[in-house]
């Protein structure tokens, strides 16, 4: 089957809810993927900041096979040892006390929003139901996560949304202070906004948010679905800021491509959920948690994380050195990099693809580099060379 044939069959059989390039990816190894016509691509998308250890990493594959031969799925009616081990490892690295597992980023955020409301309900402060979210944020597509997402283009046609949400400008403390009332239960924020254009929170902003939350008895939720699990060169992006939230949500890179989501919280906030309050059939199943456990073991090492920072620096310096006058700004941390251009980047991304380099946008004018964290320096140089060639051809 060729790309063209898959393109035709896909258009016939699948819903039209994704804008897709006309290639079918059929194989991956390390930082590379191949399409149905056997063309090779250097993958700087990595399943959108998800394949943290590259494609089909050997060490994870071994664990996946072993667990697949042992036990795939049971139920949270019983203890699941790989789930407990993964929880212990995540908690040890996070400064938090309790974990909950699910299957995606949106699900993790739903859990966080529900926990915040139920926590105050159980404390007999049932008035505290309002959530403050930020403009240009992205938290997922389920109704709660979608409502928390501060971009009207994602809301259009899906109303009525969940009541009780307010949106304020990112990185602007006075706006948050004004928005907080006695009814606020949570503030949800990405320490680095991903889909909104790779926008890092200011140091003082994130620190002050925690301070404000502690004073006003409001829970601070960090959505680290995109920026967490080593992506920025620390296990959690909030560690760059020296601020620990009350709740953090994770997904994407946690399974390096195997579906899993998680929410971590404090002992105190965890009292918001009692048996029956929240659940997911597949959440924390043996297969997913064994895989994520191995992913965590590999990523959560000082040398690995330092290497991510170093490679991110190389990539940023290389892009800067190209010196394209259409670059307005470069943002991000570690291997979460956004390059903002003065024009729409759709065509640039297509040119890159034709040259064998996969990239993804973040908003209309930002090209996002989110490669596997295992990418090596030769591959980074190859990506830079291809990007430079593509920029020459791009006539924006
Ligand atoms: C910051 C953030 N939160 C939540 C989500 C939603 O994750 P999922 O697609 O796994 O539901 C995303 C996805 O891009 C994200 O970037």
mmCIF file of C-alpha atoms and ligand atoms in Angstrom:
data_model
loop_
_atom_site.group_PDB
_atom_site.id
_atom_site.type_symbol
_atom_site.label_atom_id
_atom_site.label_comp_id
_atom_site.label_asym_id
_atom_site.label_seq_id
_atom_site.Cartn_x
_atom_site.Cartn_y
_atom_site.Cartn_z
ATOM 1 C CA UNK A 1 0.000 0.000 0.000
ATOM 2 C CA UNK A 2 1.299 3.483 -0.873
ATOM 3 C CA UNK A 3 0.815 6.808 0.884
ATOM 4 C CA UNK A 4 -1.657 7.746 -1.793
ATOM 5 C CA UNK A 5 -3.738 4.634 -1.265
ATOM 6 C CA UNK A 6 -3.795 5.069 2.532
ATOM 7 C CA UNK A 7 -4.737 8.694 2.002
ATOM 8 C CA UNK A 8 -7.765 7.661 -0.050
ATOM 9 C CA UNK A 9 -8.868 4.918 2.321
ATOM 10 C CA UNK A 10 -8.340 7.149 5.366
ATOM 11 C CA UNK A 11 -10.467 9.903 3.909
ATOM 12 C CA UNK A 12 -13.265 7.413 3.244
ATOM 13 C CA UNK A 13 -13.151 5.542 6.543
ATOM 14 C CA UNK A 14 -12.170 8.102 9.153
ATOM 15 C CA UNK A 15 -13.864 11.120 10.670
ATOM 16 C CA UNK A 16 -12.659 14.432 9.339
ATOM 17 C CA UNK A 17 -11.629 15.832 12.742
ATOM 18 C CA UNK A 18 -7.879 15.956 12.055
ATOM 19 C CA UNK A 19 -6.006 18.020 9.486
ATOM 20 C CA UNK A 20 -3.617 15.386 8.127
ATOM 21 C CA UNK A 21 -0.637 15.389 5.804
ATOM 22 C CA UNK A 22 -1.048 12.930 2.899
ATOM 23 C CA UNK A 23 1.494 10.404 4.167
ATOM 24 C CA UNK A 24 0.990 7.217 6.208
ATOM 25 C CA UNK A 25 3.665 6.424 8.788
ATOM 26 C CA UNK A 26 4.311 2.725 9.085
ATOM 27 C CA UNK A 27 7.583 2.224 10.980
ATOM 28 C CA UNK A 28 9.778 3.987 13.521
ATOM 29 C CA UNK A 29 13.159 3.506 15.149
ATOM 30 C CA UNK A 30 14.854 5.990 17.459
ATOM 31 C CA UNK A 31 14.451 9.515 16.042
ATOM 32 C CA UNK A 32 13.300 8.322 12.610
ATOM 33 C CA UNK A 33 10.028 7.215 11.055
ATOM 34 C CA UNK A 34 9.234 5.807 7.613
ATOM 35 C CA UNK A 35 6.166 6.301 5.465
ATOM 36 C CA UNK A 36 4.320 3.754 3.337
ATOM 37 C CA UNK A 37 6.502 4.676 0.331
ATOM 38 C CA UNK A 38 9.572 3.884 2.463
ATOM 39 C CA UNK A 39 10.663 7.514 2.711
ATOM 40 C CA UNK A 40 12.603 8.246 5.901
ATOM 41 C CA UNK A 41 11.928 11.274 8.124
ATOM 42 C CA UNK A 42 13.774 12.759 11.049
ATOM 43 C CA UNK A 43 10.991 13.090 13.583
ATOM 44 C CA UNK A 44 11.056 16.364 15.526
ATOM 45 C CA UNK A 45 7.378 15.901 16.393
ATOM 46 C CA UNK A 46 7.682 12.665 18.369
ATOM 47 C CA UNK A 47 3.932 12.128 18.483
ATOM 48 C CA UNK A 48 3.714 15.775 19.651
ATOM 49 C CA UNK A 49 6.083 15.773 22.620
ATOM 50 C CA UNK A 50 5.099 12.207 23.455
ATOM 51 C CA UNK A 51 7.661 9.664 22.186
ATOM 52 C CA UNK A 52 10.139 10.811 24.811
ATOM 53 C CA UNK A 53 12.502 7.869 24.273
ATOM 54 C CA UNK A 54 12.088 7.773 20.499
ATOM 55 C CA UNK A 55 10.366 5.070 18.530
ATOM 56 C CA UNK A 56 10.354 1.456 19.746
ATOM 57 C CA UNK A 57 13.104 1.950 22.379
ATOM 58 C CA UNK A 58 14.721 -1.422 23.145
ATOM 59 C CA UNK A 59 14.720 -1.163 26.944
ATOM 60 C CA UNK A 60 11.036 -0.274 27.060
ATOM 61 C CA UNK A 61 10.178 -2.879 24.445
ATOM 62 C CA UNK A 62 11.664 -5.575 26.675
ATOM 63 C CA UNK A 63 9.459 -4.527 29.592
ATOM 64 C CA UNK A 64 6.433 -4.199 27.306
ATOM 65 C CA UNK A 65 6.911 -7.738 25.989
ATOM 66 C CA UNK A 66 7.506 -9.196 29.460
ATOM 67 C CA UNK A 67 4.438 -7.513 30.908
ATOM 68 C CA UNK A 68 2.360 -8.438 27.850
ATOM 69 C CA UNK A 69 3.164 -12.068 28.548
ATOM 70 C CA UNK A 70 2.316 -11.704 32.239
ATOM 71 C CA UNK A 71 -0.772 -9.520 32.773
ATOM 72 C CA UNK A 72 -2.346 -6.761 30.662
ATOM 73 C CA UNK A 73 -5.401 -5.615 32.475
ATOM 74 C CA UNK A 74 -7.304 -6.359 35.624
ATOM 75 C CA UNK A 75 -9.239 -3.697 37.474
ATOM 76 C CA UNK A 76 -8.658 -1.171 40.193
ATOM 77 C CA UNK A 77 -10.757 -3.472 42.359
ATOM 78 C CA UNK A 78 -7.327 -4.938 43.165
ATOM 79 C CA UNK A 79 -3.835 -3.650 43.853
ATOM 80 C CA UNK A 80 -1.679 -3.468 40.730
ATOM 81 C CA UNK A 81 2.040 -3.710 41.647
ATOM 82 C CA UNK A 82 3.500 -1.825 38.595
ATOM 83 C CA UNK A 83 0.982 0.979 39.304
ATOM 84 C CA UNK A 84 2.178 1.260 42.900
ATOM 85 C CA UNK A 85 5.835 1.262 41.842
ATOM 86 C CA UNK A 86 5.234 3.947 39.212
ATOM 87 C CA UNK A 87 3.329 6.055 41.752
ATOM 88 C CA UNK A 88 6.202 5.762 44.233
ATOM 89 C CA UNK A 89 8.740 6.858 41.611
ATOM 90 C CA UNK A 90 6.671 9.812 40.405
ATOM 91 C CA UNK A 91 5.968 10.947 43.956
ATOM 92 C CA UNK A 92 9.617 10.677 44.997
ATOM 93 C CA UNK A 93 10.547 12.992 42.134
ATOM 94 C CA UNK A 94 7.669 15.435 42.560
ATOM 95 C CA UNK A 95 7.397 16.473 46.216
ATOM 96 C CA UNK A 96 3.778 15.249 46.184
ATOM 97 C CA UNK A 97 2.151 12.402 48.099
ATOM 98 C CA UNK A 98 -0.574 10.588 46.173
ATOM 99 C CA UNK A 99 -1.098 9.476 42.572
ATOM 100 C CA UNK A 100 -4.088 8.669 40.368
ATOM 101 C CA UNK A 101 -3.725 7.122 36.909
ATOM 102 C CA UNK A 102 -5.803 7.480 33.770
ATOM 103 C CA UNK A 103 -5.200 7.316 30.020
ATOM 104 C CA UNK A 104 -4.695 10.803 28.590
ATOM 105 C CA UNK A 105 -3.990 14.440 29.337
ATOM 106 C CA UNK A 106 -7.610 15.512 29.096
ATOM 107 C CA UNK A 107 -8.586 12.770 31.513
ATOM 108 C CA UNK A 108 -5.893 13.816 33.963
ATOM 109 C CA UNK A 109 -7.196 17.391 33.861
ATOM 110 C CA UNK A 110 -10.790 16.245 34.326
ATOM 111 C CA UNK A 111 -9.634 14.368 37.411
ATOM 112 C CA UNK A 112 -7.832 17.461 38.711
ATOM 113 C CA UNK A 113 -10.835 19.734 38.211
ATOM 114 C CA UNK A 114 -13.190 17.239 39.825
ATOM 115 C CA UNK A 115 -10.796 16.740 42.735
ATOM 116 C CA UNK A 116 -10.585 20.485 43.369
ATOM 117 C CA UNK A 117 -14.354 20.828 43.592
ATOM 118 C CA UNK A 118 -14.866 17.700 45.679
ATOM 119 C CA UNK A 119 -12.060 18.644 48.061
ATOM 120 C CA UNK A 120 -13.820 21.827 49.091
ATOM 121 C CA UNK A 121 -17.230 20.140 49.053
ATOM 122 C CA UNK A 122 -15.948 17.625 51.576
ATOM 123 C CA UNK A 123 -14.534 20.475 53.664
ATOM 124 C CA UNK A 124 -18.027 21.994 53.820
ATOM 125 C CA UNK A 125 -17.000 24.844 51.526
ATOM 126 C CA UNK A 126 -19.325 23.822 48.726
ATOM 127 C CA UNK A 127 -19.387 27.422 47.464
ATOM 128 C CA UNK A 128 -15.828 26.993 46.191
ATOM 129 C CA UNK A 129 -16.459 25.726 42.660
ATOM 130 C CA UNK A 130 -14.973 28.387 40.379
ATOM 131 C CA UNK A 131 -11.864 27.749 38.307
ATOM 132 C CA UNK A 132 -9.493 30.352 36.905
ATOM 133 C CA UNK A 133 -7.759 29.407 33.647
ATOM 134 C CA UNK A 134 -5.546 31.369 31.251
ATOM 135 C CA UNK A 135 -5.895 32.811 27.801
ATOM 136 C CA UNK A 136 -4.046 30.777 25.124
ATOM 137 C CA UNK A 137 -4.027 27.722 27.378
ATOM 138 C CA UNK A 138 -4.757 24.193 26.218
ATOM 139 C CA UNK A 139 -5.975 21.468 28.558
ATOM 140 C CA UNK A 140 -7.708 18.906 26.309
ATOM 141 C CA UNK A 141 -10.968 18.147 24.518
ATOM 142 C CA UNK A 142 -13.333 16.605 27.072
ATOM 143 C CA UNK A 143 -15.954 19.031 28.355
ATOM 144 C CA UNK A 144 -14.171 20.084 31.557
ATOM 145 C CA UNK A 145 -10.708 20.246 29.999
ATOM 146 C CA UNK A 146 -12.146 21.986 26.952
ATOM 147 C CA UNK A 147 -13.866 24.570 29.117
ATOM 148 C CA UNK A 148 -10.593 25.174 30.957
ATOM 149 C CA UNK A 149 -8.892 25.750 27.603
ATOM 150 C CA UNK A 150 -8.709 29.523 27.133
ATOM 151 C CA UNK A 151 -9.049 29.635 23.347
ATOM 152 C CA UNK A 152 -12.472 30.390 21.913
ATOM 153 C CA UNK A 153 -11.720 28.612 18.604
ATOM 154 C CA UNK A 154 -11.840 25.293 20.461
ATOM 155 C CA UNK A 155 -15.123 26.180 22.209
ATOM 156 C CA UNK A 156 -17.114 27.188 19.154
ATOM 157 C CA UNK A 157 -20.206 25.064 18.640
ATOM 158 C CA UNK A 158 -19.725 22.970 21.771
ATOM 159 C CA UNK A 159 -21.700 25.052 24.214
ATOM 160 C CA UNK A 160 -23.061 25.155 26.792
ATOM 161 C CA UNK A 161 -19.691 24.647 28.415
ATOM 162 C CA UNK A 162 -19.120 23.695 32.057
ATOM 163 C CA UNK A 163 -20.191 26.576 34.316
ATOM 164 C CA UNK A 164 -17.812 28.301 36.717
ATOM 165 C CA UNK A 165 -14.746 29.068 34.593
ATOM 166 C CA UNK A 166 -12.998 32.439 34.165
ATOM 167 C CA UNK A 167 -10.129 33.284 31.835
ATOM 168 C CA UNK A 168 -7.410 35.796 32.543
ATOM 169 C CA UNK A 169 -4.276 36.857 30.632
ATOM 170 C CA UNK A 170 -1.207 34.651 31.169
ATOM 171 C CA UNK A 171 1.700 36.051 33.158
ATOM 172 C CA UNK A 172 -0.400 38.895 34.554
ATOM 173 C CA UNK A 173 -0.728 38.677 38.278
ATOM 174 C CA UNK A 174 -3.104 41.620 38.868
ATOM 175 C CA UNK A 175 -5.655 39.983 36.545
ATOM 176 C CA UNK A 176 -5.520 36.813 38.649
ATOM 177 C CA UNK A 177 -5.844 38.768 41.882
ATOM 178 C CA UNK A 178 -8.899 40.509 40.513
ATOM 179 C CA UNK A 179 -10.491 37.281 39.331
ATOM 180 C CA UNK A 180 -10.158 35.384 42.625
ATOM 181 C CA UNK A 181 -13.217 35.384 44.848
ATOM 182 C CA UNK A 182 -14.268 33.424 47.910
ATOM 183 C CA UNK A 183 -15.827 30.959 45.449
ATOM 184 C CA UNK A 184 -12.592 30.100 43.637
ATOM 185 C CA UNK A 185 -11.492 26.496 44.110
ATOM 186 C CA UNK A 186 -8.608 26.223 41.658
ATOM 187 C CA UNK A 187 -6.265 27.914 39.239
ATOM 188 C CA UNK A 188 -5.137 25.710 36.354
ATOM 189 C CA UNK A 189 -2.009 26.724 34.462
ATOM 190 C CA UNK A 190 0.649 25.275 32.153
ATOM 191 C CA UNK A 191 4.115 26.245 33.453
ATOM 192 C CA UNK A 192 4.971 26.477 29.755
ATOM 193 C CA UNK A 193 1.990 26.929 27.471
ATOM 194 C CA UNK A 194 2.319 24.333 24.692
ATOM 195 C CA UNK A 195 -0.388 24.492 22.032
ATOM 196 C CA UNK A 196 -0.769 28.204 22.760
ATOM 197 C CA UNK A 197 2.687 28.851 21.242
ATOM 198 C CA UNK A 198 5.387 27.584 23.666
ATOM 199 C CA UNK A 199 5.087 30.417 26.170
ATOM 200 C CA UNK A 200 6.912 29.956 29.477
ATOM 201 C CA UNK A 201 5.452 31.419 32.654
ATOM 202 C CA UNK A 202 7.557 34.167 34.221
ATOM 203 C CA UNK A 203 9.437 33.094 37.323
ATOM 204 C CA UNK A 204 7.780 35.634 39.601
ATOM 205 C CA UNK A 205 4.366 34.934 38.095
ATOM 206 C CA UNK A 206 4.396 31.222 38.918
ATOM 207 C CA UNK A 207 5.862 31.804 42.359
ATOM 208 C CA UNK A 208 3.331 34.494 43.163
ATOM 209 C CA UNK A 209 0.491 32.281 41.956
ATOM 210 C CA UNK A 210 1.406 29.718 44.594
ATOM 211 C CA UNK A 211 1.564 32.429 47.231
ATOM 212 C CA UNK A 212 -1.818 33.837 46.225
ATOM 213 C CA UNK A 213 -3.349 30.349 46.188
ATOM 214 C CA UNK A 214 -2.043 29.545 49.655
ATOM 215 C CA UNK A 215 -3.421 32.813 51.023
ATOM 216 C CA UNK A 216 -6.829 32.558 49.364
ATOM 217 C CA UNK A 217 -7.243 28.810 49.992
ATOM 218 C CA UNK A 218 -7.250 27.980 46.319
ATOM 219 C CA UNK A 219 -5.681 24.872 44.749
ATOM 220 C CA UNK A 220 -2.951 25.417 42.203
ATOM 221 C CA UNK A 221 -3.056 22.888 39.351
ATOM 222 C CA UNK A 222 -0.077 22.656 37.017
ATOM 223 C CA UNK A 223 -0.850 21.033 33.691
ATOM 224 C CA UNK A 224 2.458 19.389 32.786
ATOM 225 C CA UNK A 225 0.960 17.128 30.146
ATOM 226 C CA UNK A 226 3.260 18.619 27.522
ATOM 227 C CA UNK A 227 6.111 20.166 29.519
ATOM 228 C CA UNK A 228 6.556 17.421 32.152
ATOM 229 C CA UNK A 229 8.554 14.165 32.408
ATOM 230 C CA UNK A 230 11.961 15.482 31.457
ATOM 231 C CA UNK A 231 10.918 17.516 28.417
ATOM 232 C CA UNK A 232 12.475 20.730 29.776
ATOM 233 C CA UNK A 233 15.525 19.068 31.328
ATOM 234 C CA UNK A 234 14.078 18.617 34.816
ATOM 235 C CA UNK A 235 11.620 15.864 35.675
ATOM 236 C CA UNK A 236 8.871 18.459 36.125
ATOM 237 C CA UNK A 237 8.971 21.917 34.526
ATOM 238 C CA UNK A 238 7.915 23.469 37.856
ATOM 239 C CA UNK A 239 11.273 22.447 39.295
ATOM 240 C CA UNK A 240 12.882 25.249 37.255
ATOM 241 C CA UNK A 241 10.676 27.631 39.212
ATOM 242 C CA UNK A 242 11.066 26.169 42.680
ATOM 243 C CA UNK A 243 7.277 25.993 43.083
ATOM 244 C CA UNK A 244 5.395 22.812 43.893
ATOM 245 C CA UNK A 245 1.683 22.891 42.991
ATOM 246 C CA UNK A 246 -1.128 21.243 44.928
ATOM 247 C CA UNK A 247 -1.938 19.110 41.888
ATOM 248 C CA UNK A 248 0.045 18.262 38.750
ATOM 249 C CA UNK A 249 -1.283 16.493 35.667
ATOM 250 C CA UNK A 250 0.785 14.358 33.290
ATOM 251 C CA UNK A 251 0.376 12.255 30.142
ATOM 252 C CA UNK A 252 2.160 12.405 26.749
ATOM 253 C CA UNK A 253 5.840 11.643 27.515
ATOM 254 C CA UNK A 254 5.055 9.533 30.581
ATOM 255 C CA UNK A 255 4.465 6.416 28.453
ATOM 256 C CA UNK A 256 6.792 7.456 25.611
ATOM 257 C CA UNK A 257 3.921 6.767 23.239
ATOM 258 C CA UNK A 258 2.037 4.187 25.294
ATOM 259 C CA UNK A 259 -1.242 5.783 26.454
ATOM 260 C CA UNK A 260 -1.199 6.790 30.114
ATOM 261 C CA UNK A 261 -2.129 9.873 32.128
ATOM 262 C CA UNK A 262 -1.587 10.737 35.775
ATOM 263 C CA UNK A 263 -2.532 13.212 38.454
ATOM 264 C CA UNK A 264 -0.354 13.749 41.529
ATOM 265 C CA UNK A 265 -1.403 15.659 44.610
ATOM 266 C CA UNK A 266 -0.759 16.253 48.300
ATOM 267 C CA UNK A 267 -2.002 14.018 51.098
ATOM 268 C CA UNK A 268 -4.340 16.778 52.198
ATOM 269 C CA UNK A 269 -5.933 17.448 48.798
ATOM 270 C CA UNK A 270 -6.145 13.708 48.105
ATOM 271 C CA UNK A 271 -8.750 13.486 50.886
ATOM 272 C CA UNK A 272 -11.165 15.052 48.372
ATOM 273 C CA UNK A 273 -11.687 11.658 46.743
ATOM 274 C CA UNK A 274 -13.242 8.699 48.560
ATOM 275 C CA UNK A 275 -13.916 5.287 46.961
ATOM 276 C CA UNK A 276 -16.351 5.700 44.079
ATOM 277 C CA UNK A 277 -15.737 9.416 43.559
ATOM 278 C CA UNK A 278 -13.664 9.019 40.412
ATOM 279 C CA UNK A 279 -12.392 6.158 38.262
ATOM 280 C CA UNK A 280 -11.187 4.963 34.873
ATOM 281 C CA UNK A 281 -11.502 1.345 33.741
ATOM 282 C CA UNK A 282 -8.086 1.267 32.089
ATOM 283 C CA UNK A 283 -6.441 3.742 34.482
ATOM 284 C CA UNK A 284 -3.122 2.465 35.800
ATOM 285 C CA UNK A 285 -3.429 -0.953 34.157
ATOM 286 C CA UNK A 286 -0.442 -3.302 34.502
ATOM 287 C CA UNK A 287 0.751 -2.901 30.911
ATOM 288 C CA UNK A 288 0.691 0.901 30.806
ATOM 289 C CA UNK A 289 2.214 1.351 34.237
ATOM 290 C CA UNK A 290 4.975 -1.212 33.636
ATOM 291 C CA UNK A 291 5.907 0.631 30.436
ATOM 292 C CA UNK A 292 5.756 4.059 32.083
ATOM 293 C CA UNK A 293 7.764 2.712 35.017
ATOM 294 C CA UNK A 294 10.615 1.850 32.657
ATOM 295 C CA UNK A 295 10.300 5.195 30.866
ATOM 296 C CA UNK A 296 10.565 6.979 34.220
ATOM 297 C CA UNK A 297 13.603 4.916 35.260
ATOM 298 C CA UNK A 298 15.424 6.030 32.128
ATOM 299 C CA UNK A 299 14.395 9.698 32.133
ATOM 300 C CA UNK A 300 14.676 10.439 35.830
ATOM 301 C CA UNK A 301 18.479 10.301 35.927
ATOM 302 C CA UNK A 302 20.616 13.414 36.457
ATOM 303 C CA UNK A 303 22.791 12.675 33.390
ATOM 304 C CA UNK A 304 19.806 12.093 31.127
ATOM 305 C CA UNK A 305 18.137 15.328 32.244
ATOM 306 C CA UNK A 306 21.346 17.365 31.948
ATOM 307 C CA UNK A 307 21.741 16.012 28.420
ATOM 308 C CA UNK A 308 18.222 17.220 27.516
ATOM 309 C CA UNK A 309 19.197 20.732 28.636
ATOM 310 C CA UNK A 310 22.431 20.601 26.659
ATOM 311 C CA UNK A 311 20.729 19.329 23.494
ATOM 312 C CA UNK A 312 18.029 21.958 23.834
ATOM 313 C CA UNK A 313 20.723 24.610 24.032
ATOM 314 C CA UNK A 314 22.432 23.231 20.896
ATOM 315 C CA UNK A 315 19.171 23.229 18.999
ATOM 316 C CA UNK A 316 18.309 26.782 20.040
ATOM 317 C CA UNK A 317 21.784 28.059 19.205
ATOM 318 C CA UNK A 318 21.677 26.300 15.841
ATOM 319 C CA UNK A 319 18.342 27.894 14.957
ATOM 320 C CA UNK A 320 19.635 31.288 16.026
ATOM 321 C CA UNK A 321 22.746 30.814 13.892
ATOM 322 C CA UNK A 322 20.642 30.246 10.779
ATOM 323 C CA UNK A 323 19.704 33.880 11.291
ATOM 324 C CA UNK A 324 16.466 33.896 9.336
ATOM 325 C CA UNK A 325 15.086 37.468 9.416
ATOM 326 C CA UNK A 326 11.511 36.199 9.622
ATOM 327 C CA UNK A 327 12.127 34.727 13.095
ATOM 328 C CA UNK A 328 10.450 37.023 15.620
ATOM 329 C CA UNK A 329 11.230 35.133 18.800
ATOM 330 C CA UNK A 330 12.404 31.773 20.065
ATOM 331 C CA UNK A 331 10.914 30.440 23.305
ATOM 332 C CA UNK A 332 10.934 27.370 25.483
ATOM 333 C CA UNK A 333 13.172 25.218 27.593
ATOM 334 C CA UNK A 334 15.079 21.976 27.077
ATOM 335 C CA UNK A 335 13.614 20.141 24.116
ATOM 336 C CA UNK A 336 10.356 22.093 24.107
ATOM 337 C CA UNK A 337 11.161 24.869 21.669
ATOM 338 C CA UNK A 338 8.913 27.231 19.740
ATOM 339 C CA UNK A 339 10.152 29.483 16.950
ATOM 340 C CA UNK A 340 7.768 32.311 16.192
ATOM 341 C CA UNK A 341 7.828 33.684 12.659
ATOM 342 C CA UNK A 342 6.351 36.826 11.202
ATOM 343 C CA UNK A 343 4.190 34.701 8.859
ATOM 344 C CA UNK A 344 2.021 31.564 8.976
ATOM 345 C CA UNK A 345 4.219 28.455 9.144
ATOM 346 C CA UNK A 346 1.943 25.897 7.473
ATOM 347 C CA UNK A 347 3.859 25.936 4.173
ATOM 348 C CA UNK A 348 7.216 25.887 5.922
ATOM 349 C CA UNK A 349 6.211 22.710 7.764
ATOM 350 C CA UNK A 350 5.153 21.112 4.439
ATOM 351 C CA UNK A 351 8.479 22.021 2.813
ATOM 352 C CA UNK A 352 10.318 20.495 5.793
ATOM 353 C CA UNK A 353 8.274 17.330 5.425
ATOM 354 C CA UNK A 354 9.169 16.990 1.754
ATOM 355 C CA UNK A 355 12.818 17.286 2.769
ATOM 356 C CA UNK A 356 12.436 14.511 5.352
ATOM 357 C CA UNK A 357 12.026 16.593 8.512
ATOM 358 C CA UNK A 358 8.836 16.379 10.575
ATOM 359 C CA UNK A 359 7.838 19.469 12.560
ATOM 360 C CA UNK A 360 4.587 20.659 14.088
ATOM 361 C CA UNK A 361 3.040 24.096 14.561
ATOM 362 C CA UNK A 362 1.829 25.628 17.825
ATOM 363 C CA UNK A 363 -0.726 28.216 16.778
ATOM 364 C CA UNK A 364 -0.431 29.751 13.323
ATOM 365 C CA UNK A 365 3.021 31.383 13.380
ATOM 366 C CA UNK A 366 5.046 29.127 15.647
ATOM 367 C CA UNK A 367 7.081 26.070 14.602
ATOM 368 C CA UNK A 368 7.518 23.641 17.441
ATOM 369 C CA UNK A 369 10.558 21.405 17.944
ATOM 370 C CA UNK A 370 9.629 18.576 20.350
ATOM 371 C CA UNK A 371 11.880 15.663 19.322
ATOM 372 C CA UNK A 372 12.497 12.488 21.307
ATOM 373 C CA UNK A 373 14.582 13.367 24.376
ATOM 374 C CA UNK A 374 17.008 10.701 23.161
ATOM 375 C CA UNK A 375 17.835 12.579 19.955
ATOM 376 C CA UNK A 376 21.612 12.777 19.459
ATOM 377 C CA UNK A 377 23.808 15.676 18.371
ATOM 378 C CA UNK A 378 24.296 14.338 14.829
ATOM 379 C CA UNK A 379 20.527 14.180 14.419
ATOM 380 C CA UNK A 380 20.166 17.705 15.787
ATOM 381 C CA UNK A 381 22.668 18.932 13.218
ATOM 382 C CA UNK A 382 20.809 17.068 10.490
ATOM 383 C CA UNK A 383 17.553 18.701 11.592
ATOM 384 C CA UNK A 384 19.194 22.132 11.532
ATOM 385 C CA UNK A 385 20.612 21.566 8.035
ATOM 386 C CA UNK A 386 17.213 20.468 6.691
ATOM 387 C CA UNK A 387 15.455 23.354 8.431
ATOM 388 C CA UNK A 388 17.911 25.826 6.913
ATOM 389 C CA UNK A 389 17.332 24.406 3.416
ATOM 390 C CA UNK A 390 13.568 24.574 3.896
ATOM 391 C CA UNK A 391 13.766 28.195 5.061
ATOM 392 C CA UNK A 392 15.607 29.067 1.835
ATOM 393 C CA UNK A 393 12.732 27.636 -0.203
ATOM 394 C CA UNK A 394 9.985 29.196 1.885
ATOM 395 C CA UNK A 395 8.815 32.365 0.213
ATOM 396 C CA UNK A 396 6.735 33.859 3.034
HETATM 397 C C1 LIG B 1 -0.848 21.030 28.112
HETATM 398 C C2 LIG B 1 -1.787 19.986 27.599
HETATM 399 N N1 LIG B 1 -2.769 19.553 28.392
HETATM 400 C C3 LIG B 1 -3.636 18.614 27.982
HETATM 401 C C4 LIG B 1 -3.546 18.075 26.724
HETATM 402 C C5 LIG B 1 -4.523 17.028 26.292
HETATM 403 O O1 LIG B 1 -3.901 15.787 26.278
HETATM 404 P P1 LIG B 1 -4.588 14.544 25.537
HETATM 405 O O2 LIG B 1 -4.559 14.842 24.074
HETATM 406 O O3 LIG B 1 -3.715 13.370 25.921
HETATM 407 O O4 LIG B 1 -5.964 14.431 26.072
HETATM 408 C C6 LIG B 1 -2.541 18.499 25.858
HETATM 409 C C7 LIG B 1 -2.445 17.957 24.500
HETATM 410 O O5 LIG B 1 -1.819 18.490 23.626
HETATM 411 C C8 LIG B 1 -1.634 19.483 26.301
HETATM 412 O O6 LIG B 1 -0.661 19.930 25.516
#
